[in-house]
C-alpha positions as protocol buffer text, in pm:
chain_id: "A"
residue {
  index: 1
  type: MET
  ca { x: 1156 y: -459 z: 1103 }
}
residue {
  index: 2
  type: GLY
  ca { x: 1049 y: -676 z: 813 }
}
residue {
  index: 3
  type: THR
  ca { x: 1308 y: -887 z: 636 }
}
residue {
  index: 4
  type: ALA
  ca { x: 1312 y: -1126 z: 344 }
}
residue {
  index: 5
  type: GLU
  ca { x: 1615 y: -1318 z: 475 }
}
residue {
  index: 6
  type: SER
  ca { x: 1590 y: -1699 z: 442 }
}
residue {
  index: 7
  type: GLY
  ca { x: 1750 y: -1752 z: 787 }
}
residue {
  index: 8
  type: TYR
  ca { x: 1469 y: -1563 z: 954 }
}
residue {
  index: 9
  type: GLN
  ca { x: 1216 y: -1727 z: 1189 }
}
residue {
  index: 10
  type: GLU
  ca { x: 945 y: -1574 z: 1406 }
}
residue {
  index: 11
  type: ARG
  ca { x: 664 y: -1667 z: 1643 }
}
residue {
  index: 12
  type: PRO
  ca { x: 394 y: -1478 z: 1837 }
}
residue {
  index: 13
  type: SER
  ca { x: 524 y: -1341 z: 2165 }
}
residue {
  index: 14
  type: ARG
  ca { x: 377 y: -1385 z: 2511 }
}
residue {
  index: 15
  type: VAL
  ca { x: 405 y: -1006 z: 2530 }
}
residue {
  index: 16
  type: LEU
  ca { x: 83 y: -849 z: 2405 }
}
residue {
  index: 17
  type: ALA
  ca { x: 95 y: -722 z: 2045 }
}
residue {
  index: 18
  type: ALA
  ca { x: 449 y: -842 z: 1980 }
}
residue {
  index: 19
  type: THR
  ca { x: 645 y: -1105 z: 1788 }
}
residue {
  index: 20
  type: VAL
  ca { x: 980 y: -1259 z: 1873 }
}
residue {
  index: 21
  type: TRP
  ca { x: 1220 y: -1346 z: 1595 }
}
residue {
  index: 22
  type: ARG
  ca { x: 1562 y: -1490 z: 1523 }
}
residue {
  index: 23
  type: LEU
  ca { x: 1792 y: -1422 z: 1230 }
}
residue {
  index: 24
  type: SER
  ca { x: 2051 y: -1695 z: 1176 }
}
residue {
  index: 25
  type: PRO
  ca { x: 2342 y: -1698 z: 931 }
}
residue {
  index: 26
  type: ASP
  ca { x: 2233 y: -1801 z: 582 }
}
residue {
  index: 27
  type: PRO
  ca { x: 2490 y: -2035 z: 419 }
}
residue {
  index: 28
  type: GLY
  ca { x: 2359 y: -1934 z: 77 }
}
residue {
  index: 29
  type: ASN
  ca { x: 2422 y: -1564 z: 139 }
}
residue {
  index: 30
  type: GLU
  ca { x: 2797 y: -1528 z: 168 }
}
residue {
  index: 31
  type: ASP
  ca { x: 2802 y: -1150 z: 210 }
}
residue {
  index: 32
  type: GLY
  ca { x: 2535 y: -1163 z: 481 }
}
residue {
  index: 33
  type: GLU
  ca { x: 2325 y: -883 z: 331 }
}
residue {
  index: 34
  type: PHE
  ca { x: 1949 y: -869 z: 375 }
}
residue {
  index: 35
  type: ARG
  ca { x: 1679 y: -615 z: 305 }
}
residue {
  index: 36
  type: ILE
  ca { x: 1484 y: -466 z: 597 }
}
residue {
  index: 37
  type: LEU
  ca { x: 1143 y: -348 z: 481 }
}
residue {
  index: 38
  type: PRO
  ca { x: 942 y: -75 z: 656 }
}
residue {
  index: 39
  type: ASP
  ca { x: 645 y: -229 z: 838 }
}
residue {
  index: 40
  type: GLY
  ca { x: 531 y: 32 z: 1092 }
}
residue {
  index: 41
  type: CYS
  ca { x: 681 y: -169 z: 1378 }
}
residue {
  index: 42
  type: MET
  ca { x: 961 y: -108 z: 1627 }
}
residue {
  index: 43
  type: ASP
  ca { x: 1213 y: -372 z: 1738 }
}
residue {
  index: 44
  type: VAL
  ca { x: 1452 y: -434 z: 2025 }
}
residue {
  index: 45
  type: ILE
  ca { x: 1741 y: -641 z: 1891 }
}
residue {
  index: 46
  type: HIS
  ca { x: 2005 y: -849 z: 2070 }
}
residue {
  index: 47
  type: GLN
  ca { x: 2330 y: -975 z: 1923 }
}
residue {
  index: 48
  type: ARG
  ca { x: 2519 y: -1212 z: 2151 }
}
residue {
  index: 49
  type: GLY
  ca { x: 2822 y: -1028 z: 2283 }
}
residue {
  index: 50
  type: GLY
  ca { x: 2694 y: -694 z: 2153 }
}
residue {
  index: 51
  type: GLU
  ca { x: 2469 y: -416 z: 2276 }
}
residue {
  index: 52
  type: LEU
  ca { x: 2090 y: -406 z: 2273 }
}
residue {
  index: 53
  type: LEU
  ca { x: 1959 y: -185 z: 1995 }
}
residue {
  index: 54
  type: VAL
  ca { x: 1621 y: -26 z: 1930 }
}
residue {
  index: 55
  type: ALA
  ca { x: 1512 y: -4 z: 1567 }
}
residue {
  index: 56
  type: GLY
  ca { x: 1271 y: 283 z: 1519 }
}
residue {
  index: 57
  type: PRO
  ca { x: 991 y: 286 z: 1261 }
}
residue {
  index: 58
  type: ASP
  ca { x: 1137 y: 300 z: 911 }
}
residue {
  index: 59
  type: THR
  ca { x: 1003 y: 501 z: 620 }
}
residue {
  index: 60
  type: VAL
  ca { x: 1207 y: 321 z: 352 }
}
residue {
  index: 61
  type: ALA
  ca { x: 1394 y: -8 z: 330 }
}
residue {
  index: 62
  type: LYS
  ca { x: 1744 y: -48 z: 469 }
}
residue {
  index: 63
  type: LEU
  ca { x: 2012 y: -298 z: 378 }
}
residue {
  index: 64
  type: GLY
  ca { x: 2133 y: -488 z: 682 }
}
residue {
  index: 65
  type: ARG
  ca { x: 2443 y: -699 z: 711 }
}
residue {
  index: 66
  type: SER
  ca { x: 2499 y: -1002 z: 930 }
}
residue {
  index: 67
  type: PRO
  ca { x: 2868 y: -1093 z: 954 }
}
residue {
  index: 68
  type: ALA
  ca { x: 2943 y: -1462 z: 913 }
}
residue {
  index: 69
  type: GLY
  ca { x: 2848 y: -1671 z: 1214 }
}
residue {
  index: 70
  type: LEU
  ca { x: 2644 y: -1406 z: 1396 }
}
residue {
  index: 71
  type: SER
  ca { x: 2282 y: -1450 z: 1496 }
}
residue {
  index: 72
  type: TYR
  ca { x: 2030 y: -1194 z: 1616 }
}
residue {
  index: 73
  type: THR
  ca { x: 1725 y: -1221 z: 1840 }
}
residue {
  index: 74
  type: GLY
  ca { x: 1460 y: -954 z: 1858 }
}
residue {
  index: 75
  type: ILE
  ca { x: 1116 y: -860 z: 1976 }
}
residue {
  index: 76
  type: ARG
  ca { x: 902 y: -667 z: 1730 }
}
residue {
  index: 77
  type: PHE
  ca { x: 618 y: -454 z: 1859 }
}
residue {
  index: 78
  type: ASP
  ca { x: 307 y: -393 z: 1653 }
}
residue {
  index: 79
  type: PRO
  ca { x: 251 y: -37 z: 1529 }
}
residue {
  index: 80
  type: GLY
  ca { x: 185 y: 203 z: 1815 }
}
residue {
  index: 81
  type: THR
  ca { x: 268 y: -32 z: 2103 }
}
residue {
  index: 82
  type: ALA
  ca { x: 640 y: 24 z: 2174 }
}
residue {
  index: 83
  type: PRO
  ca { x: 666 y: 395 z: 2270 }
}
residue {
  index: 84
  type: GLY
  ca { x: 500 y: 348 z: 2610 }
}
residue {
  index: 85
  type: LEU
  ca { x: 733 y: 61 z: 2699 }
}
residue {
  index: 86
  type: LEU
  ca { x: 1045 y: 236 z: 2577 }
}
residue {
  index: 87
  type: GLY
  ca { x: 953 y: 576 z: 2720 }
}
residue {
  index: 88
  type: VAL
  ca { x: 1013 y: 776 z: 2402 }
}
residue {
  index: 89
  type: PRO
  ca { x: 785 y: 902 z: 2122 }
}
residue {
  index: 90
  type: ALA
  ca { x: 815 y: 696 z: 1806 }
}
residue {
  index: 91
  type: ASP
  ca { x: 891 y: 995 z: 1584 }
}
residue {
  index: 92
  type: GLU
  ca { x: 1211 y: 1061 z: 1781 }
}
residue {
  index: 93
  type: LEU
  ca { x: 1335 y: 718 z: 1666 }
}
residue {
  index: 94
  type: ARG
  ca { x: 1209 y: 733 z: 1308 }
}
residue {
  index: 95
  type: ASP
  ca { x: 1461 y: 578 z: 1066 }
}
residue {
  index: 96
  type: GLN
  ca { x: 1713 y: 536 z: 1351 }
}
residue {
  index: 97
  type: ARG
  ca { x: 1893 y: 259 z: 1537 }
}
residue {
  index: 98
  type: VAL
  ca { x: 1981 y: 361 z: 1892 }
}
residue {
  index: 99
  type: PRO
  ca { x: 2119 y: 175 z: 2196 }
}
residue {
  index: 100
  type: LEU
  ca { x: 1852 y: 72 z: 2444 }
}
residue {
  index: 101
  type: ALA
  ca { x: 2083 y: 221 z: 2710 }
}
residue {
  index: 102
  type: ALA
  ca { x: 2004 y: 565 z: 2564 }
}
residue {
  index: 103
  type: LEU
  ca { x: 1639 y: 511 z: 2662 }
}
residue {
  index: 104
  type: TRP
  ca { x: 1652 y: 296 z: 2975 }
}
residue {
  index: 105
  type: PRO
  ca { x: 1887 y: 319 z: 3277 }
}
residue {
  index: 106
  type: SER
  ca { x: 2227 y: 188 z: 3177 }
}
residue {
  index: 107
  type: ALA
  ca { x: 2253 y: -49 z: 3475 }
}
residue {
  index: 108
  type: ARG
  ca { x: 1920 y: -209 z: 3384 }
}
residue {
  index: 109
  type: VAL
  ca { x: 2027 y: -255 z: 3023 }
}
residue {
  index: 110
  type: ARG
  ca { x: 2364 y: -396 z: 3129 }
}
residue {
  index: 111
  type: ARG
  ca { x: 2195 y: -659 z: 3346 }
}
residue {
  index: 112
  type: LEU
  ca { x: 1957 y: -749 z: 3066 }
}
residue {
  index: 113
  type: THR
  ca { x: 2240 y: -773 z: 2812 }
}
residue {
  index: 114
  type: GLU
  ca { x: 2437 y: -1006 z: 3039 }
}
residue {
  index: 115
  type: LEU
  ca { x: 2128 y: -1220 z: 3092 }
}
residue {
  index: 116
  type: LEU
  ca { x: 2066 y: -1246 z: 2718 }
}
residue {
  index: 117
  type: ASP
  ca { x: 2432 y: -1329 z: 2646 }
}
residue {
  index: 118
  type: GLU
  ca { x: 2412 y: -1623 z: 2885 }
}
residue {
  index: 119
  type: ALA
  ca { x: 2057 y: -1741 z: 2809 }
}
residue {
  index: 120
  type: ALA
  ca { x: 1999 y: -2071 z: 2633 }
}
residue {
  index: 121
  type: ASP
  ca { x: 1685 y: -1914 z: 2484 }
}
residue {
  index: 122
  type: PRO
  ca { x: 1743 y: -1539 z: 2437 }
}
residue {
  index: 123
  type: ALA
  ca { x: 1398 y: -1490 z: 2283 }
}
residue {
  index: 124
  type: ARG
  ca { x: 1225 y: -1609 z: 2600 }
}
residue {
  index: 125
  type: ALA
  ca { x: 1453 y: -1396 z: 2816 }
}
residue {
  index: 126
  type: LEU
  ca { x: 1375 y: -1092 z: 2601 }
}
residue {
  index: 127
  type: GLU
  ca { x: 1003 y: -1161 z: 2635 }
}
residue {
  index: 128
  type: ASP
  ca { x: 1035 y: -1189 z: 3011 }
}
residue {
  index: 129
  type: ALA
  ca { x: 1212 y: -852 z: 3025 }
}
residue {
  index: 130
  type: PHE
  ca { x: 938 y: -672 z: 2836 }
}
residue {
  index: 131
  type: GLN
  ca { x: 661 y: -848 z: 3022 }
}
residue {
  index: 132
  type: GLY
  ca { x: 823 y: -708 z: 3333 }
}
residue {
  index: 133
  type: ALA
  ca { x: 847 y: -363 z: 3176 }
}
residue {
  index: 134
  type: ALA
  ca { x: 477 y: -374 z: 3090 }
}
residue {
  index: 135
  type: SER
  ca { x: 379 y: -474 z: 3444 }
}
residue {
  index: 136
  type: GLU
  ca { x: 591 y: -194 z: 3593 }
}
residue {
  index: 137
  type: ARG
  ca { x: 418 y: 83 z: 3401 }
}
residue {
  index: 138
  type: ASN
  ca { x: 218 y: 310 z: 3626 }
}
residue {
  index: 139
  type: ASP
  ca { x: 72 y: 525 z: 3348 }
}
residue {
  index: 140
  type: LYS
  ca { x: -210 y: 433 z: 3115 }
}
residue {
  index: 141
  type: PRO
  ca { x: -125 y: 196 z: 2831 }
}
residue {
  index: 142
  type: ASP
  ca { x: -100 y: 335 z: 2481 }
}
residue {
  index: 143
  type: GLU
  ca { x: -435 y: 463 z: 2359 }
}
residue {
  index: 144
  type: LEU
  ca { x: -692 y: 185 z: 2335 }
}
residue {
  index: 145
  type: TRP
  ca { x: -793 y: 307 z: 1990 }
}
residue {
  index: 146
  type: VAL
  ca { x: -456 y: 216 z: 1837 }
}
residue {
  index: 147
  type: PRO
  ca { x: -554 y: -139 z: 1725 }
}
residue {
  index: 148
  type: ALA
  ca { x: -878 y: -5 z: 1578 }
}
residue {
  index: 149
  type: VAL
  ca { x: -689 y: 261 z: 1383 }
}
residue {
  index: 150
  type: VAL
  ca { x: -440 y: 9 z: 1244 }
}
residue {
  index: 151
  type: GLU
  ca { x: -721 y: -229 z: 1151 }
}
residue {
  index: 152
  type: ARG
  ca { x: -903 y: 48 z: 965 }
}
residue {
  index: 153
  type: LEU
  ca { x: -585 y: 155 z: 786 }
}
residue {
  index: 154
  type: ARG
  ca { x: -534 y: -203 z: 669 }
}
residue {
  index: 155
  type: ALA
  ca { x: -890 y: -195 z: 537 }
}
residue {
  index: 156
  type: ARG
  ca { x: -801 y: 128 z: 347 }
}
residue {
  index: 157
  type: ARG
  ca { x: -1056 y: 341 z: 532 }
}
residue {
  index: 158
  type: PRO
  ca { x: -997 y: 718 z: 478 }
}
residue {
  index: 159
  type: VAL
  ca { x: -808 y: 897 z: 754 }
}
residue {
  index: 160
  type: ALA
  ca { x: -1089 y: 1149 z: 802 }
}
residue {
  index: 161
  type: ALA
  ca { x: -1333 y: 865 z: 864 }
}
residue {
  index: 162
  type: ILE
  ca { x: -1094 y: 696 z: 1105 }
}
residue {
  index: 163
  type: ALA
  ca { x: -1059 y: 1017 z: 1304 }
}
residue {
  index: 164
  type: ALA
  ca { x: -1436 y: 1036 z: 1333 }
}
residue {
  index: 165
  type: ASP
  ca { x: -1451 y: 670 z: 1436 }
}
residue {
  index: 166
  type: VAL
  ca { x: -1217 y: 726 z: 1733 }
}
residue {
  index: 167
  type: GLY
  ca { x: -1357 y: 1067 z: 1830 }
}
residue {
  index: 168
  type: LEU
  ca { x: -1056 y: 1281 z: 1737 }
}
residue {
  index: 169
  type: SER
  ca { x: -1000 y: 1558 z: 1488 }
}
residue {
  index: 170
  type: GLU
  ca { x: -767 y: 1480 z: 1198 }
}
residue {
  index: 171
  type: ARG
  ca { x: -509 y: 1716 z: 1349 }
}
residue {
  index: 172
  type: GLN
  ca { x: -530 y: 1545 z: 1689 }
}
residue {
  index: 173
  type: LEU
  ca { x: -502 y: 1203 z: 1529 }
}
residue {
  index: 174
  type: HIS
  ca { x: -201 y: 1312 z: 1325 }
}
residue {
  index: 175
  type: ARG
  ca { x: -26 y: 1448 z: 1634 }
}
residue {
  index: 176
  type: CYS
  ca { x: -97 y: 1133 z: 1834 }
}
residue {
  index: 177
  type: GLY
  ca { x: 7 y: 920 z: 1540 }
}
residue {
  index: 178
  type: LEU
  ca { x: 350 y: 1082 z: 1524 }
}
residue {
  index: 179
  type: GLY
  ca { x: 419 y: 988 z: 1885 }
}
residue {
  index: 180
  type: LEU
  ca { x: 280 y: 636 z: 1859 }
}
residue {
  index: 181
  type: PHE
  ca { x: 361 y: 528 z: 1503 }
}
residue {
  index: 182
  type: GLY
  ca { x: 649 y: 759 z: 1412 }
}
residue {
  index: 183
  type: TYR
  ca { x: 471 y: 919 z: 1118 }
}
residue {
  index: 184
  type: GLY
  ca { x: 130 y: 1030 z: 1001 }
}
residue {
  index: 185
  type: LEU
  ca { x: -149 y: 784 z: 928 }
}
residue {
  index: 186
  type: LYS
  ca { x: -126 y: 828 z: 551 }
}
residue {
  index: 187
  type: THR
  ca { x: 236 y: 717 z: 558 }
}
residue {
  index: 188
  type: LEU
  ca { x: 153 y: 423 z: 785 }
}
residue {
  index: 189
  type: ALA
  ca { x: -135 y: 325 z: 555 }
}
residue {
  index: 190
  type: ARG
  ca { x: 98 y: 328 z: 257 }
}
residue {
  index: 191
  type: ILE
  ca { x: 350 y: 104 z: 436 }
}
residue {
  index: 192
  type: LEU
  ca { x: 83 y: -140 z: 556 }
}
residue {
  index: 193
  type: ARG
  ca { x: -65 y: -166 z: 207 }
}
residue {
  index: 194
  type: VAL
  ca { x: 269 y: -242 z: 42 }
}
residue {
  index: 195
  type: ASN
  ca { x: 341 y: -514 z: 300 }
}
residue {
  index: 196
  type: ALA
  ca { x: -1 y: -671 z: 248 }
}
residue {
  index: 197
  type: ALA
  ca { x: 57 y: -670 z: -128 }
}
residue {
  index: 198
  type: LEU
  ca { x: 400 y: -830 z: -87 }
}
residue {
  index: 199
  type: ASP
  ca { x: 247 y: -1106 z: 126 }
}
residue {
  index: 200
  type: LEU
  ca { x: 1 y: -1184 z: -155 }
}
residue {
  index: 201
  type: ALA
  ca { x: 280 y: -1182 z: -414 }
}
residue {
  index: 202
  type: ARG
  ca { x: 495 y: -1415 z: -203 }
}
residue {
  index: 203
  type: GLY
  ca { x: 197 y: -1649 z: -187 }
}
residue {
  index: 204
  type: GLY
  ca { x: 206 y: -1685 z: -564 }
}
residue {
  index: 205
  type: MET
  ca { x: -71 y: -1448 z: -670 }
}
residue {
  index: 206
  type: PRO
  ca { x: -2 y: -1288 z: -1012 }
}
residue {
  index: 207
  type: PHE
  ca { x: 116 y: -929 z: -981 }
}
residue {
  index: 208
  type: GLY
  ca { x: -182 y: -788 z: -1169 }
}
residue {
  index: 209
  type: LEU
  ca { x: -424 y: -957 z: -929 }
}
residue {
  index: 210
  type: VAL
  ca { x: -214 y: -844 z: -632 }
}
residue {
  index: 211
  type: ALA
  ca { x: -248 y: -485 z: -750 }
}
residue {
  index: 212
  type: ALA
  ca { x: -626 y: -514 z: -786 }
}
residue {
  index: 213
  type: ALA
  ca { x: -671 y: -690 z: -451 }
}
residue {
  index: 214
  type: SER
  ca { x: -456 y: -429 z: -274 }
}
residue {
  index: 215
  type: GLY
  ca { x: -634 y: -125 z: -415 }
}
residue {
  index: 216
  type: TYR
  ca { x: -365 y: -7 z: -659 }
}
residue {
  index: 217
  type: ALA
  ca { x: -468 y: 144 z: -992 }
}
residue {
  index: 218
  type: ASP
  ca { x: -272 y: -121 z: -1183 }
}
residue {
  index: 219
  type: GLN
  ca { x: 41 y: -334 z: -1169 }
}
residue {
  index: 220
  type: ALA
  ca { x: 261 y: -39 z: -1265 }
}
residue {
  index: 221
  type: HIS
  ca { x: 128 y: 157 z: -966 }
}
residue {
  index: 222
  type: LEU
  ca { x: 204 y: -137 z: -736 }
}
residue {
  index: 223
  type: SER
  ca { x: 555 y: -167 z: -880 }
}
residue {
  index: 224
  type: ARG
  ca { x: 626 y: 203 z: -825 }
}
residue {
  index: 225
  type: GLU
  ca { x: 515 y: 186 z: -462 }
}
residue {
  index: 226
  type: VAL
  ca { x: 724 y: -123 z: -392 }
}
residue {
  index: 227
  type: LYS
  ca { x: 1029 y: 37 z: -553 }
}
residue {
  index: 228
  type: ALA
  ca { x: 978 y: 359 z: -356 }
}
residue {
  index: 229
  type: LEU
  ca { x: 947 y: 189 z: -17 }
}
residue {
  index: 230
  type: ALA
  ca { x: 1153 y: -128 z: -62 }
}
residue {
  index: 231
  type: GLY
  ca { x: 1424 y: 20 z: -282 }
}
residue {
  index: 232
  type: ALA
  ca { x: 1413 y: -266 z: -533 }
}
residue {
  index: 233
  type: PRO
  ca { x: 1182 y: -406 z: -803 }
}
residue {
  index: 234
  type: LEU
  ca { x: 885 y: -613 z: -691 }
}
residue {
  index: 235
  type: ARG
  ca { x: 1022 y: -942 z: -824 }
}
residue {
  index: 236
  type: GLU
  ca { x: 1353 y: -891 z: -645 }
}
residue {
  index: 237
  type: VAL
  ca { x: 1186 y: -800 z: -316 }
}
residue {
  index: 238
  type: ILE
  ca { x: 973 y: -1113 z: -301 }
}
residue {
  index: 239
  type: GLY
  ca { x: 1276 y: -1326 z: -388 }
}
């Protein structure tokens, strides 16, 4: 879950391939709306006094709303790393928000929710819970080639070449990708490229140079992709 909200903070998690984050009320945003950009990741989100939610991998941006005074804490898992911990294929959660209790035993989720409600540092408590979940797994971790695939997608390597690199057919890689990422590799590559371009634009690089550096045909091509995935013009998305 990527967001451009000014009350957003994050740090690397002690859980492998994850980030913990906090979204606090923004005094300058009276209606509490924020834009959630697709990023190929999956999140587990806690709102004090509310239920734990799982945010599946998004294909397009969503508008979120944070009522006045409410804060959220979450743990965001890198592409391909959450399905094994949650026990569900990523494509079953694509573009969805579901209660964690629908995936894990309700008693376990209830205990975790109570712990998070009372914790002085919910982010650390959330990390501890998923470190425990990782240590309890008896099956093999998610395929070891996942980080290599994501790295190659970020480098804009063709999917056929990536399949050859990891020793799978394109069909096998597509099928595995659905379960791990929530969608095919071409869709994930498109999402990763837009996010990389937005990072460059937020850093002050002129849009034309952003387009060239990110492999788009021109600035108009970049703008169309941002509008299609983020649901708003490039200048509005980067704030």
